[in-house]
C-alpha cells in the first residue's frame, strides 16, 4: 500500500493515482473565485497550499491593483455555515481591536457560492515553528523569546475570552525581526467556531482555556525546550539554563 | 390580469443551469420507461454494481447467494415500472439504489419472482468473480453494510473519473505525463519542479502549466461523473461534500 502526498494510505482498490480519495474529492470542490467582503472585488484562487483536518487552504490573489496575496481556508468539516460565520466574525472583530503583533487579523469570513464557510487572511510566508527550530540552530535566548511571546499572545487572547483552539507547531509561523524571532499564531478561533456550528457539547470557557494551556505547555516544553516523553521537565529546564562558556 | 415576475434565481446565471439534464434526471423524468432513459439507467447500474454487491456480502450472504441476489436486484431495478413505484430517495442515484436494495432484501418474494423473470428486461453484465476478488480485499473490520456501500460508491466514482481522464491522455499519447503529474495536483511537490524538469526534458514553467491544466481537467471530469448520478447539476457540490464526509469517517 502506498501513501498519498498528504500521508494517508491509498486504498489498493483504486485506479492508478498517487493521491488519496479525500485529496481528489477536495480538488473537485476547489473554488475558483471567492467573493471578497461586501465592498471588495472577488479574489482569484491560485491553487492549494495546504490541508488540515478541517479544510483546505488556498493561495489567492486580490484584484490586480492590489499586490497583496491572501490565504483562503475553505472549511470542509461538518458545521453549520451560518453559526460558524457568526462566531468567527465576532472573533475577527475582537482580533481587529486587539491588534496583537503575534496574532494576524482575519480579513473576511463568509461562505462560497456553494455554501461552504471560508476564512480569508493575509498570506504570511515563513517557516513553521517546528521547521524554524529544526532547520536552524536556535539558541536558548531565542527559544526563551519565542516562549515568552507565545505565552503573552495566548494570555491576551484569553483576557478577551478568545480561545485559539488549535495551538500546535504547524499553526505558528516564525518571522525574524530586529527584536528577535516573532511567532505568529494562525487559525485563531477557527476550531471553536467549527465546534460551535456543529452543535458540539457545551464546553465551558474554562475548559477551552485549559485546552489552549495544555497545547501551549506542549509547544513550550516539547517544541521549544526539546522535552521528549519520559524526560523530567526540570532536567530539561536545568539543562537549558545551565551556565556554559559559549553563553557567557 | 396578474403581472408575472420571475424570481431572481430563475433569471440568474445559476438559474440558467437549473434544468440542465443529467443522466439520473433523464432516468427519473421518464421513470425509466423511454428507451433512452432505460439505457441510461442500465449504464448507471453497470457502473455502480459493486457497492451493491459489497453491501449484500457484508449483510452476511454467501458468495453464491450474494451473486444471485445482486443479479436479481438489478433485474428488478431495470424492469419497466419499477422506478414509478420506487418514489422515495430519488434525488440521488446513490441513495435510490441503497434504499431499493434494502427494501429488496427485506422482501424475499420480490427476489424469488425476479429470478423467475428476465426475458424482456435489460440485464446488467456483472463479473461476480471480479466482484468477489475485490470484496476479499476489503479491510476485515466492523464496517456496516451501509458504510461499505457508501465507501465503495465514493471510490468507484473517483475511479470512474480517473479512468476517463487517463483514457483521454492515453488517446493523445500523454499517458506518461498523466502518471507523472497526478501527485502534483494538490499543490504538494513530491519532487521539485526543477528536478522533474531535468528528468523529463521539459521546462519548469511548462510543467507547472501542465499541472494547472490537469487539475482543471480532473476537476471537470470528477464533477461530470458525479453530475450523472444526481438530479440537478446544482447538487454536485452537496454530493461532493457528502462523499468527502464518507471518506473522512474512515478510521
Coordinates of C-alpha atoms in Angstrom, one line a residue:
Chain A
X1 CA 0.0 0.0 0.0
X2 CA 1.5 3.4 -1.0
X3 CA 0.9 6.8 0.7
X4 CA -0.7 9.9 -0.7
X5 CA 1.3 13.2 -0.6
X6 CA -0.8 14.1 2.5
X7 CA 0.4 11.0 4.3
X8 CA -2.8 8.9 4.1
X9 CA -2.5 5.3 2.9
X10 CA -4.0 4.8 -0.5
X11 CA -6.6 2.1 -0.9
X12 CA -5.2 -0.7 -3.1
X13 CA -8.6 -1.0 -4.9
X14 CA -8.1 2.2 -6.8
X15 CA -7.5 3.2 -10.4
X16 CA -3.9 4.4 -10.9
X17 CA -3.4 7.5 -8.9
X18 CA -0.9 8.5 -6.3
X19 CA -3.4 10.6 -4.4
X20 CA -6.0 9.5 -1.7
X21 CA -9.7 9.8 -2.2
X22 CA -10.1 12.7 0.1
X23 CA -7.5 14.8 -1.7
X24 CA -9.1 14.0 -5.1
X25 CA -12.6 15.0 -3.9
X26 CA -11.3 18.2 -2.4
X27 CA -9.8 19.1 -5.8
X28 CA -13.2 19.0 -7.4
X29 CA -14.6 21.2 -4.6
X30 CA -11.8 23.7 -5.1
X31 CA -13.4 27.1 -5.6
X32 CA -12.2 29.2 -8.5
X33 CA -13.2 32.6 -7.3
X34 CA -14.1 33.7 -3.8
X35 CA -16.2 36.8 -3.1
X36 CA -14.4 39.5 -1.2
X37 CA -16.1 41.4 1.5
X38 CA -19.1 43.4 0.5
X39 CA -17.1 46.4 -0.8
X40 CA -14.3 44.4 -2.3
X41 CA -13.8 42.7 -5.6
X42 CA -13.6 38.8 -5.6
X43 CA -10.2 37.2 -5.2
X44 CA -8.8 34.6 -7.6
X45 CA -7.8 31.2 -6.2
X46 CA -4.3 30.4 -7.4
X47 CA -4.0 26.9 -6.0
X48 CA -4.0 24.8 -2.8
X49 CA -1.1 25.4 -0.4
X50 CA -2.0 23.2 2.5
X51 CA -4.5 20.8 4.0
X52 CA -5.6 20.1 7.5
X53 CA -8.2 18.1 9.3
X54 CA -10.9 20.8 8.9
X55 CA -10.3 22.0 5.4
X56 CA -8.0 23.1 2.6
X57 CA -6.0 26.3 2.4
X58 CA -5.6 28.1 -0.9
X59 CA -3.3 30.9 -2.0
X60 CA -5.4 33.6 -3.6
X61 CA -4.7 36.9 -5.4
X62 CA -6.7 40.1 -4.7
X63 CA -7.7 42.4 -7.5
X64 CA -4.9 43.4 -10.0
X65 CA -4.2 46.8 -8.5
X66 CA -3.6 45.2 -5.0
X67 CA -0.3 43.1 -4.8
X68 CA -1.3 41.5 -1.5
X69 CA -1.7 37.8 -1.6
X70 CA -4.1 36.2 0.8
X71 CA -4.9 32.7 2.1
X72 CA -8.4 31.3 1.9
X73 CA -9.2 28.4 4.2
X74 CA -12.3 26.6 3.0
X75 CA -13.9 24.6 5.8
X76 CA -14.8 21.1 4.9
X77 CA -15.7 19.8 8.3
X78 CA -19.4 19.3 9.0
X79 CA -20.6 22.6 10.6
X80 CA -23.5 25.0 10.2
X81 CA -22.1 27.7 7.9
X82 CA -24.3 30.4 9.4
X83 CA -23.3 29.7 13.0
X84 CA -19.7 29.3 12.1
X85 CA -19.6 32.6 10.3
X86 CA -21.4 34.3 13.2
X87 CA -19.0 33.0 15.8
X88 CA -15.8 33.6 13.8
X89 CA -16.9 37.1 12.7
X90 CA -17.2 38.0 16.5
X91 CA -13.7 36.7 17.0
X92 CA -12.4 38.6 13.9
X93 CA -13.8 41.9 15.3
X94 CA -12.1 41.2 18.7
X95 CA -8.8 40.4 17.0
X96 CA -9.0 43.6 14.9
X97 CA -9.4 45.6 18.1
X98 CA -6.6 43.6 19.8
X99 CA -4.0 44.3 17.1
X100 CA -1.5 42.0 18.7
X101 CA 1.8 41.7 16.8
X102 CA 1.7 37.9 17.2
X103 CA -1.9 37.4 16.1
X104 CA -2.7 38.2 12.4
X105 CA -6.2 39.6 11.8
X106 CA -8.8 37.7 9.9
X107 CA -9.7 39.7 6.8
X108 CA -13.0 38.1 5.9
X109 CA -15.4 35.3 7.0
X110 CA -18.1 34.2 4.6
X111 CA -19.4 31.3 2.5
X112 CA -18.5 30.3 -1.0
X113 CA -21.1 30.2 -3.8
X114 CA -21.8 26.6 -2.9
X115 CA -22.3 27.4 0.8
X116 CA -19.1 26.3 2.3
X117 CA -17.7 28.6 5.0
X118 CA -14.3 30.1 4.4
X119 CA -11.8 32.4 6.2
X120 CA -9.6 34.9 4.4
X121 CA -6.3 36.0 6.0
X122 CA -3.2 37.8 4.9
X123 CA -0.6 35.4 3.4
X124 CA 2.4 35.1 5.6
X125 CA 5.4 33.4 4.2
X126 CA 7.8 31.8 6.7
X127 CA 8.7 28.6 8.4
X128 CA 6.5 26.9 10.9
X129 CA 7.8 26.9 14.5
X130 CA 8.9 23.2 14.0
X131 CA 10.7 23.9 10.8
X132 CA 12.3 27.0 12.2
X133 CA 13.7 25.1 15.2
X134 CA 14.8 22.1 13.1
X135 CA 16.4 24.0 10.3
X136 CA 18.4 26.5 12.3
X137 CA 20.4 26.2 15.5
X138 CA 18.1 28.4 17.6
X139 CA 19.8 29.3 20.8
X140 CA 18.3 29.3 24.2
X141 CA 17.8 33.1 24.3
X142 CA 15.7 33.0 21.1
X143 CA 13.8 30.0 22.4
X144 CA 13.0 31.9 25.5
X145 CA 11.9 34.9 23.5
X146 CA 9.6 32.7 21.4
X147 CA 8.2 31.0 24.5
X148 CA 7.5 34.4 26.2
X149 CA 5.8 35.8 23.1
X150 CA 3.6 32.8 22.7
X151 CA 2.5 32.9 26.3
X152 CA 1.9 36.6 26.1
X153 CA -0.2 36.2 23.0
X154 CA -2.3 33.4 24.4
X155 CA -2.8 35.4 27.7
X156 CA -4.0 38.4 25.7
X157 CA -6.4 36.2 23.7
X158 CA -7.9 34.6 26.9
X159 CA -8.2 38.0 28.5
X160 CA -10.6 38.9 25.8
X161 CA -12.3 35.5 26.1
X162 CA -11.0 34.3 22.7
X163 CA -10.0 30.7 22.6
X164 CA -7.4 29.8 19.9
X165 CA -8.5 26.1 19.9
X166 CA -5.7 24.8 17.6
X167 CA -2.3 25.7 19.1
X168 CA 0.4 23.5 17.5
X169 CA 3.8 23.9 16.0
X170 CA 2.4 23.9 12.4
X171 CA 0.0 26.7 13.3
X172 CA 2.8 29.0 14.4
X173 CA 4.8 30.8 11.7
X174 CA 8.1 32.4 12.8
X175 CA 9.4 35.7 11.3
X176 CA 12.8 37.0 12.0
X177 CA 12.9 40.6 13.2
X178 CA 15.4 43.1 14.7
X179 CA 13.8 42.3 18.1
X180 CA 14.3 38.5 17.8
X181 CA 12.1 35.8 16.4
X182 CA 8.4 36.8 16.2
X183 CA 5.9 33.9 16.4
X184 CA 2.6 34.4 14.5
X185 CA -0.4 32.3 15.6
X186 CA -2.5 31.1 12.6
X187 CA -6.1 29.9 12.6
X188 CA -7.1 31.7 15.8
X189 CA -10.7 30.8 16.8
X190 CA -11.4 28.6 13.8
X191 CA -11.8 25.3 15.6
X192 CA -14.1 26.7 18.3
X193 CA -16.2 28.2 15.5
X194 CA -16.4 24.8 13.8
X195 CA -17.4 23.2 17.0
X196 CA -20.0 25.9 17.7
X197 CA -21.5 25.3 14.2
X198 CA -21.5 21.6 14.7
X199 CA -23.6 22.0 17.9
X200 CA -20.8 20.3 19.8
X201 CA -21.1 19.6 23.5
X202 CA -21.3 22.8 25.5
X203 CA -17.7 23.3 26.6
X204 CA -17.2 25.9 29.3
X205 CA -14.8 28.7 28.5
X206 CA -12.6 27.5 31.4
X207 CA -12.3 24.1 29.7
X208 CA -11.4 25.7 26.4
X209 CA -8.8 27.9 28.1
X210 CA -7.4 24.8 29.6
X211 CA -7.2 23.1 26.2
X212 CA -5.1 26.1 24.9
X213 CA -3.0 26.0 28.0
X214 CA -2.2 22.3 27.6
X215 CA -1.3 22.9 24.0
X216 CA 0.9 25.9 25.0
X217 CA 2.7 23.8 27.5
X218 CA 3.3 21.2 24.7
X219 CA 4.8 24.0 22.5
X220 CA 7.0 25.4 25.1
X221 CA 8.2 22.2 26.7
X222 CA 8.1 20.0 23.7
X223 CA 9.0 22.1 20.7
X224 CA 11.0 24.9 22.3
X225 CA 12.6 23.1 25.3
X226 CA 13.1 19.9 23.4
X227 CA 11.4 17.8 26.1
X228 CA 10.8 14.3 24.9
X229 CA 8.5 11.8 26.5
X230 CA 10.0 10.3 29.6
X231 CA 12.2 13.2 30.4
X232 CA 11.8 15.2 33.5
X233 CA 10.8 18.8 32.6
X234 CA 13.0 20.0 35.5
X235 CA 16.1 18.3 33.9
X236 CA 15.4 19.9 30.5
X237 CA 14.9 23.4 32.0
X238 CA 18.0 23.0 34.2
X239 CA 20.0 22.0 31.1
X240 CA 18.6 24.9 29.1
X241 CA 19.6 27.5 31.7
X242 CA 22.8 25.8 32.9
X243 CA 25.8 28.3 32.5
X244 CA 28.1 27.4 29.6
X245 CA 31.2 29.1 28.4
X246 CA 29.6 29.8 25.0
X247 CA 26.7 31.6 26.6
X248 CA 28.8 34.0 28.6
Chain B
X1 CA -54.6 40.1 -15.1
X2 CA -51.7 39.2 -13.0
X3 CA -48.3 40.6 -13.6
X4 CA -45.7 37.8 -13.5
X5 CA -42.2 38.5 -12.3
X6 CA -39.7 35.7 -12.5
X7 CA -38.0 35.1 -9.2
X8 CA -34.4 36.5 -9.4
X9 CA -33.0 33.0 -9.1
X10 CA -34.6 31.9 -12.4
X11 CA -33.0 34.7 -14.3
X12 CA -29.6 34.4 -12.8
X13 CA -26.6 32.6 -14.2
X14 CA -27.3 29.8 -11.7
X15 CA -30.9 29.6 -12.9
X16 CA -29.9 29.1 -16.5
X17 CA -28.3 25.8 -15.5
X18 CA -31.1 24.7 -13.3
X19 CA -32.8 22.4 -15.7
X20 CA -29.7 21.0 -17.3
X21 CA -30.2 17.3 -17.9
X22 CA -28.2 14.8 -16.0
X23 CA -28.2 11.1 -16.7
X24 CA -30.1 10.5 -13.5
X25 CA -32.6 13.3 -14.1
X26 CA -33.3 11.8 -17.6
X27 CA -34.0 8.5 -15.9
X28 CA -36.4 9.8 -13.3
X29 CA -38.1 12.2 -15.7
X30 CA -39.2 9.3 -17.9
X31 CA -39.4 6.8 -15.0
X32 CA -37.1 4.5 -16.9
X33 CA -39.9 3.9 -19.5
X34 CA -38.4 5.6 -22.6
X35 CA -35.7 3.6 -24.4
X36 CA -33.2 6.5 -23.7
X37 CA -33.9 6.6 -20.0
X38 CA -33.9 2.7 -19.7
X39 CA -30.5 2.6 -21.4
X40 CA -29.2 5.4 -19.1
X41 CA -30.4 3.5 -16.1
X42 CA -28.7 0.3 -17.3
X43 CA -25.4 2.2 -17.8
X44 CA -25.6 3.6 -14.3
X45 CA -26.3 0.2 -12.8
X46 CA -23.4 -1.3 -14.8
X47 CA -21.1 1.4 -13.4
X48 CA -22.1 1.1 -9.8
X49 CA -23.0 -2.6 -9.2
X50 CA -20.0 -3.3 -7.0
X51 CA -21.1 -1.2 -4.0
X52 CA -24.4 -3.1 -4.0
X53 CA -22.6 -6.5 -4.1
X54 CA -20.4 -5.4 -1.2
X55 CA -23.5 -4.4 0.7
X56 CA -25.1 -7.8 0.2
X57 CA -21.9 -9.7 1.1
X58 CA -21.4 -7.5 4.3
X59 CA -25.0 -8.3 5.2
X60 CA -23.9 -11.9 5.7
X61 CA -24.9 -13.6 2.4
X62 CA -22.7 -16.3 1.0
X63 CA -20.8 -15.7 -2.3
X64 CA -23.4 -17.7 -4.3
X65 CA -26.4 -16.1 -2.6
X66 CA -24.9 -12.6 -2.9
X67 CA -24.3 -13.1 -6.6
X68 CA -27.8 -14.4 -7.1
X69 CA -29.4 -11.7 -5.0
X70 CA -27.4 -8.8 -6.6
X71 CA -28.3 -10.0 -10.2
X72 CA -31.9 -10.4 -9.2
X73 CA -31.9 -7.0 -7.7
X74 CA -30.6 -5.3 -10.8
X75 CA -33.0 -7.3 -12.9
X76 CA -35.8 -5.9 -10.8
X77 CA -34.5 -2.3 -11.0
X78 CA -34.4 -2.5 -14.7
X79 CA -37.9 -3.8 -15.0
X80 CA -40.5 -1.4 -16.5
X81 CA -42.5 0.4 -13.9
X82 CA -40.0 -0.2 -11.0
X83 CA -39.0 3.5 -10.9
X84 CA -42.6 4.6 -10.8
X85 CA -43.2 2.6 -7.7
X86 CA -39.9 3.4 -6.0
X87 CA -40.6 7.1 -5.3
X88 CA -38.5 7.8 -2.2
X89 CA -34.8 8.7 -2.3
X90 CA -34.9 9.6 -6.0
X91 CA -32.8 12.7 -5.7
X92 CA -29.5 10.8 -5.9
X93 CA -28.9 7.6 -7.7
X94 CA -26.6 6.6 -4.8
X95 CA -29.4 6.8 -2.2
X96 CA -32.0 5.4 -4.6
X97 CA -30.0 2.3 -5.2
X98 CA -29.3 1.7 -1.5
X99 CA -32.9 2.3 -0.4
X100 CA -34.2 0.0 -3.1
X101 CA -31.6 -2.7 -2.2
X102 CA -32.5 -2.6 1.5
X103 CA -36.2 -3.0 0.5
X104 CA -35.5 -5.7 -2.0
X105 CA -33.6 -7.8 0.6
X106 CA -36.4 -7.5 3.1
X107 CA -38.9 -8.7 0.5
X108 CA -37.7 -12.1 -0.3
X109 CA -40.7 -12.7 -2.6
X110 CA -39.5 -9.9 -4.9
X111 CA -36.2 -11.6 -5.1
X112 CA -37.6 -15.0 -6.0
X113 CA -40.0 -13.5 -8.5
X114 CA -37.2 -11.6 -10.1
X115 CA -35.2 -14.8 -10.5
X116 CA -38.1 -16.4 -12.5
X117 CA -38.4 -13.4 -14.9
X118 CA -35.9 -11.9 -17.0
X119 CA -36.6 -12.5 -20.7
X120 CA -37.8 -9.0 -21.6
X121 CA -35.7 -6.8 -19.4
X122 CA -32.2 -5.4 -19.7
X123 CA -29.5 -7.2 -17.8
X124 CA -26.5 -5.7 -16.0
X125 CA -23.4 -7.6 -17.1
X126 CA -21.7 -8.4 -13.8
X127 CA -18.4 -10.2 -13.3
X128 CA -19.1 -11.7 -9.9
X129 CA -15.6 -13.4 -9.9
X130 CA -14.0 -10.0 -10.1
X131 CA -16.5 -8.6 -7.5
X132 CA -15.6 -11.3 -5.0
X133 CA -11.9 -10.7 -5.6
X134 CA -12.5 -7.1 -4.8
X135 CA -14.6 -8.0 -1.8
X136 CA -11.9 -10.2 -0.4
X137 CA -9.5 -7.2 -0.4
X138 CA -11.9 -5.2 1.7
X139 CA -10.4 -4.4 5.1
X140 CA -11.6 -7.0 7.6
X141 CA -13.1 -4.5 10.0
X142 CA -16.5 -4.0 11.5
X143 CA -17.8 -1.6 8.8
X144 CA -21.6 -1.9 8.5
X145 CA -23.1 -2.8 5.1
X146 CA -24.2 0.8 4.7
X147 CA -20.7 2.1 5.4
X148 CA -19.1 -0.3 3.0
X149 CA -21.7 0.6 0.3
X150 CA -21.0 4.3 0.7
X151 CA -17.3 4.0 0.9
X152 CA -17.1 1.8 -2.2
X153 CA -19.5 4.1 -4.0
X154 CA -17.2 7.0 -3.3
X155 CA -14.1 5.2 -4.5
X156 CA -15.9 3.9 -7.6
X157 CA -17.0 7.5 -8.5
X158 CA -13.4 8.6 -8.2
X159 CA -12.1 5.6 -10.1
X160 CA -14.5 6.2 -12.9
X161 CA -13.4 9.8 -13.3
X162 CA -9.7 8.9 -13.2
X163 CA -10.2 6.2 -15.7
X164 CA -12.0 8.6 -18.1
X165 CA -9.3 11.2 -17.8
X166 CA -6.4 8.7 -18.1
X167 CA -8.1 7.4 -21.3
X168 CA -8.2 10.9 -22.7
X169 CA -4.5 11.4 -22.0
X170 CA -3.6 8.0 -23.4
X171 CA -5.6 8.6 -26.6
X172 CA -3.5 11.7 -27.2
X173 CA -0.2 9.9 -26.4
X174 CA 0.3 11.7 -23.0
X175 CA -0.3 8.8 -20.6
X176 CA 3.3 9.1 -19.1
X177 CA 2.7 12.8 -18.4
X178 CA -0.6 11.9 -16.7
X179 CA 1.1 9.4 -14.4
X180 CA 4.0 11.8 -13.6
X181 CA 1.9 14.8 -12.9
X182 CA -1.0 13.5 -10.8
X183 CA 0.9 13.6 -7.5
X184 CA 1.3 17.4 -8.1
X185 CA -2.4 18.0 -8.3
X186 CA -2.9 19.0 -4.7
X187 CA -0.1 21.6 -4.7
X188 CA 2.4 19.3 -3.0
X189 CA 5.7 18.8 -4.7
X190 CA 6.9 15.2 -4.1
X191 CA 9.9 16.1 -6.2
X192 CA 10.8 19.7 -7.0
X193 CA 9.6 21.0 -10.4
X194 CA 13.3 21.7 -11.2
X195 CA 14.2 18.1 -10.7
X196 CA 11.1 16.9 -12.6
X197 CA 12.0 19.3 -15.4
X198 CA 15.5 17.9 -15.5
X199 CA 14.3 14.3 -15.7
X200 CA 11.7 14.9 -18.3
X201 CA 13.4 17.4 -20.5
X202 CA 10.6 20.0 -20.1
X203 CA 10.9 23.4 -18.7
X204 CA 9.7 24.1 -15.1
X205 CA 7.2 26.6 -16.4
X206 CA 5.7 24.1 -19.0
X207 CA 5.3 21.5 -16.2
X208 CA 3.5 24.0 -13.9
X209 CA 1.2 24.9 -16.8
X210 CA 0.6 21.2 -17.5
X211 CA -0.3 20.6 -13.8
X212 CA -2.7 23.5 -13.8
X213 CA -4.4 22.1 -16.9
X214 CA -4.6 18.6 -15.5
X215 CA -6.1 20.0 -12.3
X216 CA -8.8 21.8 -14.3
X217 CA -9.5 18.7 -16.4
X218 CA -9.6 16.4 -13.3
X219 CA -12.0 18.8 -11.5
X220 CA -14.3 18.9 -14.5
X221 CA -14.2 15.2 -15.1
X222 CA -15.0 14.3 -11.5
X223 CA -17.8 16.8 -11.4
X224 CA -19.3 15.5 -14.6
X225 CA -19.1 11.9 -13.3
X226 CA -20.9 12.9 -10.1
X227 CA -23.4 15.0 -12.1
X228 CA -24.5 11.8 -13.9
X229 CA -25.8 10.4 -10.6
X230 CA -27.7 13.4 -9.2
X231 CA -30.9 15.1 -10.2
X232 CA -29.5 18.5 -11.0
X233 CA -26.1 20.0 -11.8
X234 CA -26.7 22.3 -8.8
X235 CA -26.5 19.2 -6.5
X236 CA -22.9 18.3 -7.4
X237 CA -21.2 20.4 -4.6
X238 CA -23.6 18.9 -2.0
X239 CA -22.8 15.4 -3.2
X240 CA -19.1 16.1 -3.3
X241 CA -19.2 17.3 0.3
X242 CA -21.2 14.2 1.3
X243 CA -18.7 11.9 -0.3
X244 CA -15.9 13.7 1.4
X245 CA -17.6 13.1 4.7
X246 CA -17.9 9.4 3.9
X247 CA -14.2 9.2 3.3
X248 CA -13.3 11.4 6.3
X249 CA -15.2 9.0 8.6
X250 CA -12.7 6.3 7.7
X251 CA -10.6 5.1 10.7

